[in-house]
Amino acid sequence: MSIKSAYIHIPFCVRICTYCDFNKYFINKQPVDEYISALIKEMKTSEIRNLETMYVGGGTPTALNLKQLERLLKAIQSTFSIKGEYTFEANPDELTLDKVKLLHSYGGNKISMGVQTFKPELRKFLGRTHKTQD
């Protein structure tokens, strides 16, 4: 059996949503740079280089700042050849145009947007701060 897909977990979030049961941490005061360094070190130990798909989830990968996100993207690009779907999870609150451009420039071709609901009362209940317009 050959491995054709990979998942990278970024366990950091700008806010912690009450409904989410994934492994995540509030990003403030977390060792984000050290975590990225550990991910890069682990990626380099992989014998797998050619992938059909890559999924970067979390947490919220777009909670990383531009410098951190680019460091991760460079490491992924220099380690793997991704032939097909290259997905990043995102929340409307922290997905900026600069981050979209950066993801695209490194081959990202799909964004999984954590909208959850367009109803304001449900967003408030879930602890979501984005607006429908976002």
PDB file of N, CA and C in Angstrom, residues 30-126:
ATOM      1  N   GLN A  30       1.464  30.892  22.779  1.00  0.00           N
ATOM      2  CA  GLN A  30       1.801  29.501  22.469  1.00  0.00           C
ATOM      3  C   GLN A  30       3.127  29.459  21.704  1.00  0.00           C
ATOM      4  N   PRO A  31       3.853  28.365  21.776  1.00  0.00           N
ATOM      5  CA  PRO A  31       5.138  28.242  21.070  1.00  0.00           C
ATOM      6  C   PRO A  31       4.930  27.887  19.588  1.00  0.00           C
ATOM      7  N   VAL A  32       4.304  28.802  18.862  1.00  0.00           N
ATOM      8  CA  VAL A  32       3.934  28.538  17.467  1.00  0.00           C
ATOM      9  C   VAL A  32       5.166  28.292  16.599  1.00  0.00           C
ATOM     10  N   ASP A  33       6.170  29.135  16.720  1.00  0.00           N
ATOM     11  CA  ASP A  33       7.372  28.970  15.894  1.00  0.00           C
ATOM     12  C   ASP A  33       8.066  27.641  16.182  1.00  0.00           C
ATOM     13  N   GLU A  34       8.095  27.256  17.433  1.00  0.00           N
ATOM     14  CA  GLU A  34       8.700  25.974  17.803  1.00  0.00           C
ATOM     15  C   GLU A  34       7.884  24.806  17.233  1.00  0.00           C
ATOM     16  N   TYR A  35       6.571  24.944  17.243  1.00  0.00           N
ATOM     17  CA  TYR A  35       5.706  23.903  16.677  1.00  0.00           C
ATOM     18  C   TYR A  35       5.970  23.758  15.177  1.00  0.00           C
ATOM     19  N   ILE A  36       6.075  24.884  14.484  1.00  0.00           N
ATOM     20  CA  ILE A  36       6.362  24.839  13.047  1.00  0.00           C
ATOM     21  C   ILE A  36       7.726  24.203  12.809  1.00  0.00           C
ATOM     22  N   SER A  37       8.709  24.528  13.624  1.00  0.00           N
ATOM     23  CA  SER A  37      10.038  23.905  13.500  1.00  0.00           C
ATOM     24  C   SER A  37       9.956  22.396  13.664  1.00  0.00           C
ATOM     25  N   ALA A  38       9.171  21.943  14.635  1.00  0.00           N
ATOM     26  CA  ALA A  38       9.006  20.500  14.853  1.00  0.00           C
ATOM     27  C   ALA A  38       8.303  19.843  13.663  1.00  0.00           C
ATOM     28  N   LEU A  39       7.301  20.517  13.099  1.00  0.00           N
ATOM     29  CA  LEU A  39       6.624  19.987  11.907  1.00  0.00           C
ATOM     30  C   LEU A  39       7.601  19.845  10.742  1.00  0.00           C
ATOM     31  N   ILE A  40       8.396  20.865  10.537  1.00  0.00           N
ATOM     32  CA  ILE A  40       9.363  20.849   9.437  1.00  0.00           C
ATOM     33  C   ILE A  40      10.361  19.714   9.635  1.00  0.00           C
ATOM     34  N   LYS A  41      10.848  19.552  10.841  1.00  0.00           N
ATOM     35  CA  LYS A  41      11.787  18.465  11.144  1.00  0.00           C
ATOM     36  C   LYS A  41      11.142  17.111  10.864  1.00  0.00           C
ATOM     37  N   GLU A  42       9.895  16.948  11.288  1.00  0.00           N
ATOM     38  CA  GLU A  42       9.194  15.683  11.051  1.00  0.00           C
ATOM     39  C   GLU A  42       8.945  15.446   9.562  1.00  0.00           C
ATOM     40  N   MET A  43       8.562  16.499   8.830  1.00  0.00           N
ATOM     41  CA  MET A  43       8.344  16.353   7.381  1.00  0.00           C
ATOM     42  C   MET A  43       9.600  15.847   6.689  1.00  0.00           C
ATOM     43  N   LYS A  44      10.733  16.377   7.085  1.00  0.00           N
ATOM     44  CA  LYS A  44      11.996  16.012   6.430  1.00  0.00           C
ATOM     45  C   LYS A  44      12.385  14.559   6.677  1.00  0.00           C
ATOM     46  N   THR A  45      11.832  13.943   7.727  1.00  0.00           N
ATOM     47  CA  THR A  45      12.135  12.532   7.985  1.00  0.00           C
ATOM     48  C   THR A  45      11.287  11.588   7.133  1.00  0.00           C
ATOM     49  N   SER A  46      10.264  12.133   6.490  1.00  0.00           N
ATOM     50  CA  SER A  46       9.365  11.301   5.685  1.00  0.00           C
ATOM     51  C   SER A  46      10.054  10.807   4.420  1.00  0.00           C
ATOM     52  N   GLU A  47       9.835   9.547   4.119  1.00  0.00           N
ATOM     53  CA  GLU A  47      10.345   8.995   2.863  1.00  0.00           C
ATOM     54  C   GLU A  47       9.373   9.259   1.725  1.00  0.00           C
ATOM     55  N   ILE A  48       8.157   9.642   2.055  1.00  0.00           N
ATOM     56  CA  ILE A  48       7.129   9.943   1.064  1.00  0.00           C
ATOM     57  C   ILE A  48       7.399  11.334   0.509  1.00  0.00           C
ATOM     58  N   ARG A  49       7.414  11.460  -0.793  1.00  0.00           N
ATOM     59  CA  ARG A  49       7.623  12.764  -1.426  1.00  0.00           C
ATOM     60  C   ARG A  49       6.481  13.137  -2.373  1.00  0.00           C
ATOM     61  N   ASN A  50       5.899  12.168  -3.029  1.00  0.00           N
ATOM     62  CA  ASN A  50       4.852  12.429  -4.016  1.00  0.00           C
ATOM     63  C   ASN A  50       3.480  12.137  -3.421  1.00  0.00           C
ATOM     64  N   LEU A  51       2.630  13.146  -3.436  1.00  0.00           N
ATOM     65  CA  LEU A  51       1.300  13.016  -2.856  1.00  0.00           C
ATOM     66  C   LEU A  51       0.226  13.376  -3.876  1.00  0.00           C
ATOM     67  N   GLU A  52      -0.914  12.724  -3.735  1.00  0.00           N
ATOM     68  CA  GLU A  52      -2.092  13.095  -4.527  1.00  0.00           C
ATOM     69  C   GLU A  52      -2.768  14.304  -3.878  1.00  0.00           C
ATOM     70  N   THR A  53      -2.889  14.267  -2.537  1.00  0.00           N
ATOM     71  CA  THR A  53      -3.577  15.344  -1.828  1.00  0.00           C
ATOM     72  C   THR A  53      -2.859  15.697  -0.529  1.00  0.00           C
ATOM     73  N   MET A  54      -3.040  16.949  -0.137  1.00  0.00           N
ATOM     74  CA  MET A  54      -2.535  17.455   1.137  1.00  0.00           C
ATOM     75  C   MET A  54      -3.662  18.254   1.772  1.00  0.00           C
ATOM     76  N   TYR A  55      -3.897  18.021   3.067  1.00  0.00           N
ATOM     77  CA  TYR A  55      -4.912  18.766   3.809  1.00  0.00           C
ATOM     78  C   TYR A  55      -4.247  19.353   5.042  1.00  0.00           C
ATOM     79  N   VAL A  56      -4.328  20.669   5.177  1.00  0.00           N
ATOM     80  CA  VAL A  56      -3.764  21.348   6.337  1.00  0.00           C
ATOM     81  C   VAL A  56      -4.942  21.876   7.152  1.00  0.00           C
ATOM     82  N   GLY A  57      -5.135  21.264   8.334  1.00  0.00           N
ATOM     83  CA  GLY A  57      -6.301  21.598   9.147  1.00  0.00           C
ATOM     84  C   GLY A  57      -5.919  21.952  10.563  1.00  0.00           C
ATOM     85  N   GLY A  58      -6.918  21.962  11.416  1.00  0.00           N
ATOM     86  CA  GLY A  58      -6.627  22.341  12.786  1.00  0.00           C
ATOM     87  C   GLY A  58      -7.799  22.124  13.720  1.00  0.00           C
ATOM     88  N   GLY A  59      -7.727  22.963  14.672  1.00  0.00           N
ATOM     89  CA  GLY A  59      -7.305  24.328  14.794  1.00  0.00           C
ATOM     90  C   GLY A  59      -7.667  25.122  13.539  1.00  0.00           C
ATOM     91  N   THR A  60      -6.887  26.162  13.338  1.00  0.00           N
ATOM     92  CA  THR A  60      -7.081  27.024  12.171  1.00  0.00           C
ATOM     93  C   THR A  60      -5.722  27.411  11.598  1.00  0.00           C
ATOM     94  N   PRO A  61      -5.307  26.790  10.490  1.00  0.00           N
ATOM     95  CA  PRO A  61      -4.010  27.124   9.900  1.00  0.00           C
ATOM     96  C   PRO A  61      -3.849  28.608   9.564  1.00  0.00           C
ATOM     97  N   THR A  62      -4.946  29.263   9.177  1.00  0.00           N
ATOM     98  CA  THR A  62      -4.834  30.681   8.834  1.00  0.00           C
ATOM     99  C   THR A  62      -4.770  31.583  10.069  1.00  0.00           C
ATOM    100  N   ALA A  63      -4.744  30.990  11.265  1.00  0.00           N
ATOM    101  CA  ALA A  63      -4.474  31.765  12.483  1.00  0.00           C
ATOM    102  C   ALA A  63      -2.992  32.137  12.547  1.00  0.00           C
ATOM    103  N   LEU A  64      -2.154  31.426  11.791  1.00  0.00           N
ATOM    104  CA  LEU A  64      -0.729  31.756  11.731  1.00  0.00           C
ATOM    105  C   LEU A  64      -0.567  33.127  11.087  1.00  0.00           C
ATOM    106  N   ASN A  65       0.452  33.869  11.496  1.00  0.00           N
ATOM    107  CA  ASN A  65       0.715  35.136  10.817  1.00  0.00           C
ATOM    108  C   ASN A  65       1.371  34.841   9.464  1.00  0.00           C
ATOM    109  N   LEU A  66       1.520  35.856   8.635  1.00  0.00           N
ATOM    110  CA  LEU A  66       2.041  35.649   7.276  1.00  0.00           C
ATOM    111  C   LEU A  66       3.430  35.020   7.271  1.00  0.00           C
ATOM    112  N   LYS A  67       4.302  35.465   8.147  1.00  0.00           N
ATOM    113  CA  LYS A  67       5.667  34.928   8.204  1.00  0.00           C
ATOM    114  C   LYS A  67       5.644  33.441   8.570  1.00  0.00           C
ATOM    115  N   GLN A  68       4.857  33.080   9.571  1.00  0.00           N
ATOM    116  CA  GLN A  68       4.750  31.680   9.997  1.00  0.00           C
ATOM    117  C   GLN A  68       4.122  30.823   8.902  1.00  0.00           C
ATOM    118  N   LEU A  69       3.073  31.347   8.289  1.00  0.00           N
ATOM    119  CA  LEU A  69       2.390  30.612   7.229  1.00  0.00           C
ATOM    120  C   LEU A  69       3.331  30.374   6.052  1.00  0.00           C
ATOM    121  N   GLU A  70       4.088  31.392   5.672  1.00  0.00           N
ATOM    122  CA  GLU A  70       5.020  31.224   4.556  1.00  0.00           C
ATOM    123  C   GLU A  70       6.129  30.228   4.903  1.00  0.00           C
ATOM    124  N   ARG A  71       6.592  30.248   6.108  1.00  0.00           N
ATOM    125  CA  ARG A  71       7.625  29.285   6.533  1.00  0.00           C
ATOM    126  C   ARG A  71       7.109  27.854   6.393  1.00  0.00           C
ATOM    127  N   LEU A  72       5.873  27.627   6.822  1.00  0.00           N
ATOM    128  CA  LEU A  72       5.258  26.309   6.690  1.00  0.00           C
ATOM    129  C   LEU A  72       5.071  25.938   5.220  1.00  0.00           C
ATOM    130  N   LEU A  73       4.567  26.866   4.425  1.00  0.00           N
ATOM    131  CA  LEU A  73       4.330  26.603   3.000  1.00  0.00           C
ATOM    132  C   LEU A  73       5.626  26.284   2.259  1.00  0.00           C
ATOM    133  N   LYS A  74       6.694  27.016   2.555  1.00  0.00           N
ATOM    134  CA  LYS A  74       7.996  26.746   1.931  1.00  0.00           C
ATOM    135  C   LYS A  74       8.472  25.338   2.263  1.00  0.00           C
ATOM    136  N   ALA A  75       8.304  24.939   3.515  1.00  0.00           N
ATOM    137  CA  ALA A  75       8.737  23.601   3.935  1.00  0.00           C
ATOM    138  C   ALA A  75       7.919  22.518   3.240  1.00  0.00           C
ATOM    139  N   ILE A  76       6.619  22.723   3.142  1.00  0.00           N
ATOM    140  CA  ILE A  76       5.773  21.746   2.445  1.00  0.00           C
ATOM    141  C   ILE A  76       6.197  21.654   0.988  1.00  0.00           C
ATOM    142  N   GLN A  77       6.388  22.814   0.348  1.00  0.00           N
ATOM    143  CA  GLN A  77       6.767  22.841  -1.064  1.00  0.00           C
ATOM    144  C   GLN A  77       8.120  22.169  -1.316  1.00  0.00           C
ATOM    145  N   SER A  78       9.071  22.369  -0.405  1.00  0.00           N
ATOM    146  CA  SER A  78      10.400  21.790  -0.611  1.00  0.00           C
ATOM    147  C   SER A  78      10.458  20.305  -0.243  1.00  0.00           C
ATOM    148  N   THR A  79       9.432  19.812   0.447  1.00  0.00           N
ATOM    149  CA  THR A  79       9.418  18.421   0.891  1.00  0.00           C
ATOM    150  C   THR A  79       8.544  17.527   0.024  1.00  0.00           C
ATOM    151  N   PHE A  80       7.400  18.051  -0.405  1.00  0.00           N
ATOM    152  CA  PHE A  80       6.422  17.224  -1.113  1.00  0.00           C
ATOM    153  C   PHE A  80       6.097  17.763  -2.498  1.00  0.00           C
ATOM    154  N   SER A  81       5.746  16.844  -3.376  1.00  0.00           N
ATOM    155  CA  SER A  81       5.173  17.189  -4.669  1.00  0.00           C
ATOM    156  C   SER A  81       3.702  16.804  -4.588  1.00  0.00           C
ATOM    157  N   ILE A  82       2.829  17.800  -4.654  1.00  0.00           N
ATOM    158  CA  ILE A  82       1.390  17.564  -4.493  1.00  0.00           C
ATOM    159  C   ILE A  82       0.732  17.698  -5.857  1.00  0.00           C
ATOM    160  N   LYS A  83       0.192  16.598  -6.344  1.00  0.00           N
ATOM    161  CA  LYS A  83      -0.358  16.562  -7.703  1.00  0.00           C
ATOM    162  C   LYS A  83      -1.787  17.079  -7.803  1.00  0.00           C
ATOM    163  N   GLY A  84      -2.573  16.899  -6.741  1.00  0.00           N
ATOM    164  CA  GLY A  84      -3.994  17.228  -6.831  1.00  0.00           C
ATOM    165  C   GLY A  84      -4.417  18.276  -5.833  1.00  0.00           C
ATOM    166  N   GLU A  85      -5.403  17.906  -5.045  1.00  0.00           N
ATOM    167  CA  GLU A  85      -6.011  18.841  -4.107  1.00  0.00           C
ATOM    168  C   GLU A  85      -5.061  19.200  -2.962  1.00  0.00           C
ATOM    169  N   TYR A  86      -4.929  20.500  -2.726  1.00  0.00           N
ATOM    170  CA  TYR A  86      -4.079  21.030  -1.666  1.00  0.00           C
ATOM    171  C   TYR A  86      -4.950  22.008  -0.872  1.00  0.00           C
ATOM    172  N   THR A  87      -5.495  21.521   0.234  1.00  0.00           N
ATOM    173  CA  THR A  87      -6.538  22.235   0.973  1.00  0.00           C
ATOM    174  C   THR A  87      -6.037  22.829   2.281  1.00  0.00           C
ATOM    175  N   PHE A  88      -6.533  24.014   2.585  1.00  0.00           N
ATOM    176  CA  PHE A  88      -6.289  24.670   3.866  1.00  0.00           C
ATOM    177  C   PHE A  88      -7.614  25.006   4.517  1.00  0.00           C
ATOM    178  N   GLU A  89      -7.733  24.685   5.802  1.00  0.00           N
ATOM    179  CA  GLU A  89      -8.895  25.130   6.566  1.00  0.00           C
ATOM    180  C   GLU A  89      -8.703  26.601   6.911  1.00  0.00           C
ATOM    181  N   ALA A  90      -9.817  27.328   6.960  1.00  0.00           N
ATOM    182  CA  ALA A  90      -9.757  28.753   7.281  1.00  0.00           C
ATOM    183  C   ALA A  90     -11.049  29.191   7.954  1.00  0.00           C
ATOM    184  N   ASN A  91     -10.951  30.277   8.673  1.00  0.00           N
ATOM    185  CA  ASN A  91     -12.123  30.946   9.230  1.00  0.00           C
ATOM    186  C   ASN A  91     -12.223  32.315   8.583  1.00  0.00           C
ATOM    187  N   PRO A  92     -13.433  32.813   8.354  1.00  0.00           N
ATOM    188  CA  PRO A  92     -13.586  34.120   7.716  1.00  0.00           C
ATOM    189  C   PRO A  92     -12.883  35.237   8.486  1.00  0.00           C
ATOM    190  N   ASP A  93     -12.787  35.119   9.801  1.00  0.00           N
ATOM    191  CA  ASP A  93     -12.200  36.178  10.630  1.00  0.00           C
ATOM    192  C   ASP A  93     -10.734  36.458  10.309  1.00  0.00           C
ATOM    193  N   GLU A  94      -9.956  35.410  10.066  1.00  0.00           N
ATOM    194  CA  GLU A  94      -8.517  35.644   9.890  1.00  0.00           C
ATOM    195  C   GLU A  94      -7.993  35.337   8.491  1.00  0.00           C
ATOM    196  N   LEU A  95      -8.871  35.041   7.560  1.00  0.00           N
ATOM    197  CA  LEU A  95      -8.426  34.795   6.183  1.00  0.00           C
ATOM    198  C   LEU A  95      -8.392  36.120   5.427  1.00  0.00           C
ATOM    199  N   THR A  96      -7.202  36.663   5.273  1.00  0.00           N
ATOM    200  CA  THR A  96      -7.026  37.938   4.576  1.00  0.00           C
ATOM    201  C   THR A  96      -6.680  37.686   3.116  1.00  0.00           C
ATOM    202  N   LEU A  97      -6.790  38.726   2.308  1.00  0.00           N
ATOM    203  CA  LEU A  97      -6.412  38.616   0.902  1.00  0.00           C
ATOM    204  C   LEU A  97      -4.934  38.247   0.776  1.00  0.00           C
ATOM    205  N   ASP A  98      -4.087  38.812   1.625  1.00  0.00           N
ATOM    206  CA  ASP A  98      -2.658  38.474   1.595  1.00  0.00           C
ATOM    207  C   ASP A  98      -2.434  36.987   1.868  1.00  0.00           C
ATOM    208  N   LYS A  99      -3.191  36.410   2.788  1.00  0.00           N
ATOM    209  CA  LYS A  99      -3.052  34.978   3.078  1.00  0.00           C
ATOM    210  C   LYS A  99      -3.560  34.133   1.918  1.00  0.00           C
ATOM    211  N   VAL A 100      -4.651  34.553   1.285  1.00  0.00           N
ATOM    212  CA  VAL A 100      -5.165  33.823   0.113  1.00  0.00           C
ATOM    213  C   VAL A 100      -4.115  33.831  -0.994  1.00  0.00           C
ATOM    214  N   LYS A 101      -3.531  34.991  -1.257  1.00  0.00           N
ATOM    215  CA  LYS A 101      -2.497  35.101  -2.294  1.00  0.00           C
ATOM    216  C   LYS A 101      -1.291  34.229  -1.957  1.00  0.00           C
ATOM    217  N   LEU A 102      -0.896  34.220  -0.696  1.00  0.00           N
ATOM    218  CA  LEU A 102       0.244  33.410  -0.265  1.00  0.00           C
ATOM    219  C   LEU A 102      -0.050  31.923  -0.457  1.00  0.00           C
ATOM    220  N   LEU A 103      -1.212  31.477   0.000  1.00  0.00           N
ATOM    221  CA  LEU A 103      -1.595  30.073  -0.178  1.00  0.00           C
ATOM    222  C   LEU A 103      -1.580  29.699  -1.654  1.00  0.00           C
ATOM    223  N   HIS A 104      -2.145  30.547  -2.482  1.00  0.00           N
ATOM    224  CA  HIS A 104      -2.195  30.271  -3.923  1.00  0.00           C
ATOM    225  C   HIS A 104      -0.795  30.232  -4.531  1.00  0.00           C
ATOM    226  N   SER A 105       0.071  31.139  -4.110  1.00  0.00           N
ATOM    227  CA  SER A 105       1.422  31.193  -4.685  1.00  0.00           C
ATOM    228  C   SER A 105       2.242  29.940  -4.370  1.00  0.00           C
ATOM    229  N   TYR A 106       1.866  29.220  -3.317  1.00  0.00           N
ATOM    230  CA  TYR A 106       2.554  27.975  -2.967  1.00  0.00           C
ATOM    231  C   TYR A 106       1.766  26.736  -3.387  1.00  0.00           C
ATOM    232  N   GLY A 107       0.782  26.922  -4.251  1.00  0.00           N
ATOM    233  CA  GLY A 107       0.075  25.777  -4.815  1.00  0.00           C
ATOM    234  C   GLY A 107      -1.228  25.403  -4.146  1.00  0.00           C
ATOM    235  N   GLY A 108      -1.615  26.113  -3.090  1.00  0.00           N
ATOM    236  CA  GLY A 108      -2.904  25.832  -2.461  1.00  0.00           C
ATOM    237  C   GLY A 108      -4.020  26.054  -3.467  1.00  0.00           C
ATOM    238  N   ASN A 109      -4.922  25.079  -3.590  1.00  0.00           N
ATOM    239  CA  ASN A 109      -5.978  25.217  -4.592  1.00  0.00           C
ATOM    240  C   ASN A 109      -7.385  25.007  -4.040  1.00  0.00           C
ATOM    241  N   LYS A 110      -7.496  24.880  -2.719  1.00  0.00           N
ATOM    242  CA  LYS A 110      -8.823  24.732  -2.117  1.00  0.00           C
ATOM    243  C   LYS A 110      -8.787  25.268  -0.688  1.00  0.00           C
ATOM    244  N   ILE A 111      -9.845  25.988  -0.322  1.00  0.00           N
ATOM    245  CA  ILE A 111      -9.993  26.477   1.045  1.00  0.00           C
ATOM    246  C   ILE A 111     -11.271  25.888   1.610  1.00  0.00           C
ATOM    247  N   SER A 112     -11.154  25.279   2.772  1.00  0.00           N
ATOM    248  CA  SER A 112     -12.319  24.770   3.489  1.00  0.00           C
ATOM    249  C   SER A 112     -12.677  25.822   4.535  1.00  0.00           C
ATOM    250  N   MET A 113     -13.760  26.546   4.269  1.00  0.00           N
ATOM    251  CA  MET A 113     -14.123  27.701   5.086  1.00  0.00           C
ATOM    252  C   MET A 113     -15.049  27.306   6.230  1.00  0.00           C
ATOM    253  N   GLY A 114     -14.637  27.607   7.451  1.00  0.00           N
ATOM    254  CA  GLY A 114     -15.431  27.284   8.633  1.00  0.00           C
ATOM    255  C   GLY A 114     -16.484  28.335   8.934  1.00  0.00           C
ATOM    256  N   VAL A 115     -17.494  28.419   8.092  1.00  0.00           N
ATOM    257  CA  VAL A 115     -18.546  29.415   8.275  1.00  0.00           C
ATOM    258  C   VAL A 115     -19.526  28.978   9.362  1.00  0.00           C
ATOM    259  N   GLN A 116     -19.910  27.736   9.384  1.00  0.00           N
ATOM    260  CA  GLN A 116     -20.841  27.113  10.333  1.00  0.00           C
ATOM    261  C   GLN A 116     -22.288  27.508  10.103  1.00  0.00           C
ATOM    262  N   THR A 117     -22.600  28.808  10.054  1.00  0.00           N
ATOM    263  CA  THR A 117     -23.981  29.252   9.826  1.00  0.00           C
ATOM    264  C   THR A 117     -23.984  30.707   9.368  1.00  0.00           C
ATOM    265  N   PHE A 118     -25.032  31.079   8.631  1.00  0.00           N
ATOM    266  CA  PHE A 118     -25.205  32.473   8.223  1.00  0.00           C
ATOM    267  C   PHE A 118     -26.229  33.190   9.106  1.00  0.00           C
ATOM    268  N   LYS A 119     -26.790  32.494  10.064  1.00  0.00           N
ATOM    269  CA  LYS A 119     -27.782  33.089  10.962  1.00  0.00           C
ATOM    270  C   LYS A 119     -27.067  33.759  12.137  1.00  0.00           C
ATOM    271  N   PRO A 120     -27.242  35.087  12.283  1.00  0.00           N
ATOM    272  CA  PRO A 120     -26.526  35.827  13.333  1.00  0.00           C
ATOM    273  C   PRO A 120     -26.737  35.271  14.742  1.00  0.00           C
ATOM    274  N   GLU A 121     -27.957  34.870  15.069  1.00  0.00           N
ATOM    275  CA  GLU A 121     -28.225  34.375  16.426  1.00  0.00           C
ATOM    276  C   GLU A 121     -27.501  33.057  16.692  1.00  0.00           C
ATOM    277  N   LEU A 122     -27.381  32.206  15.675  1.00  0.00           N
ATOM    278  CA  LEU A 122     -26.643  30.948  15.841  1.00  0.00           C
ATOM    279  C   LEU A 122     -25.139  31.193  15.904  1.00  0.00           C
ATOM    280  N   ARG A 123     -24.641  32.135  15.089  1.00  0.00           N
ATOM    281  CA  ARG A 123     -23.207  32.478  15.149  1.00  0.00           C
ATOM    282  C   ARG A 123     -22.844  32.959  16.550  1.00  0.00           C
ATOM    283  N   LYS A 124     -23.690  33.808  17.109  1.00  0.00           N
ATOM    284  CA  LYS A 124     -23.434  34.319  18.462  1.00  0.00           C
ATOM    285  C   LYS A 124     -23.424  33.173  19.469  1.00  0.00           C
ATOM    286  N   PHE A 125     -24.384  32.279  19.367  1.00  0.00           N
ATOM    287  CA  PHE A 125     -24.475  31.132  20.264  1.00  0.00           C
ATOM    288  C   PHE A 125     -23.228  30.250  20.164  1.00  0.00           C
ATOM    289  N   LEU A 126     -22.705  30.096  18.943  1.00  0.00           N
ATOM    290  CA  LEU A 126     -21.531  29.253  18.706  1.00  0.00           C
ATOM    291  C   LEU A 126     -20.215  29.965  19.010  1.00  0.00           C
TER     292      LEU A 126
END
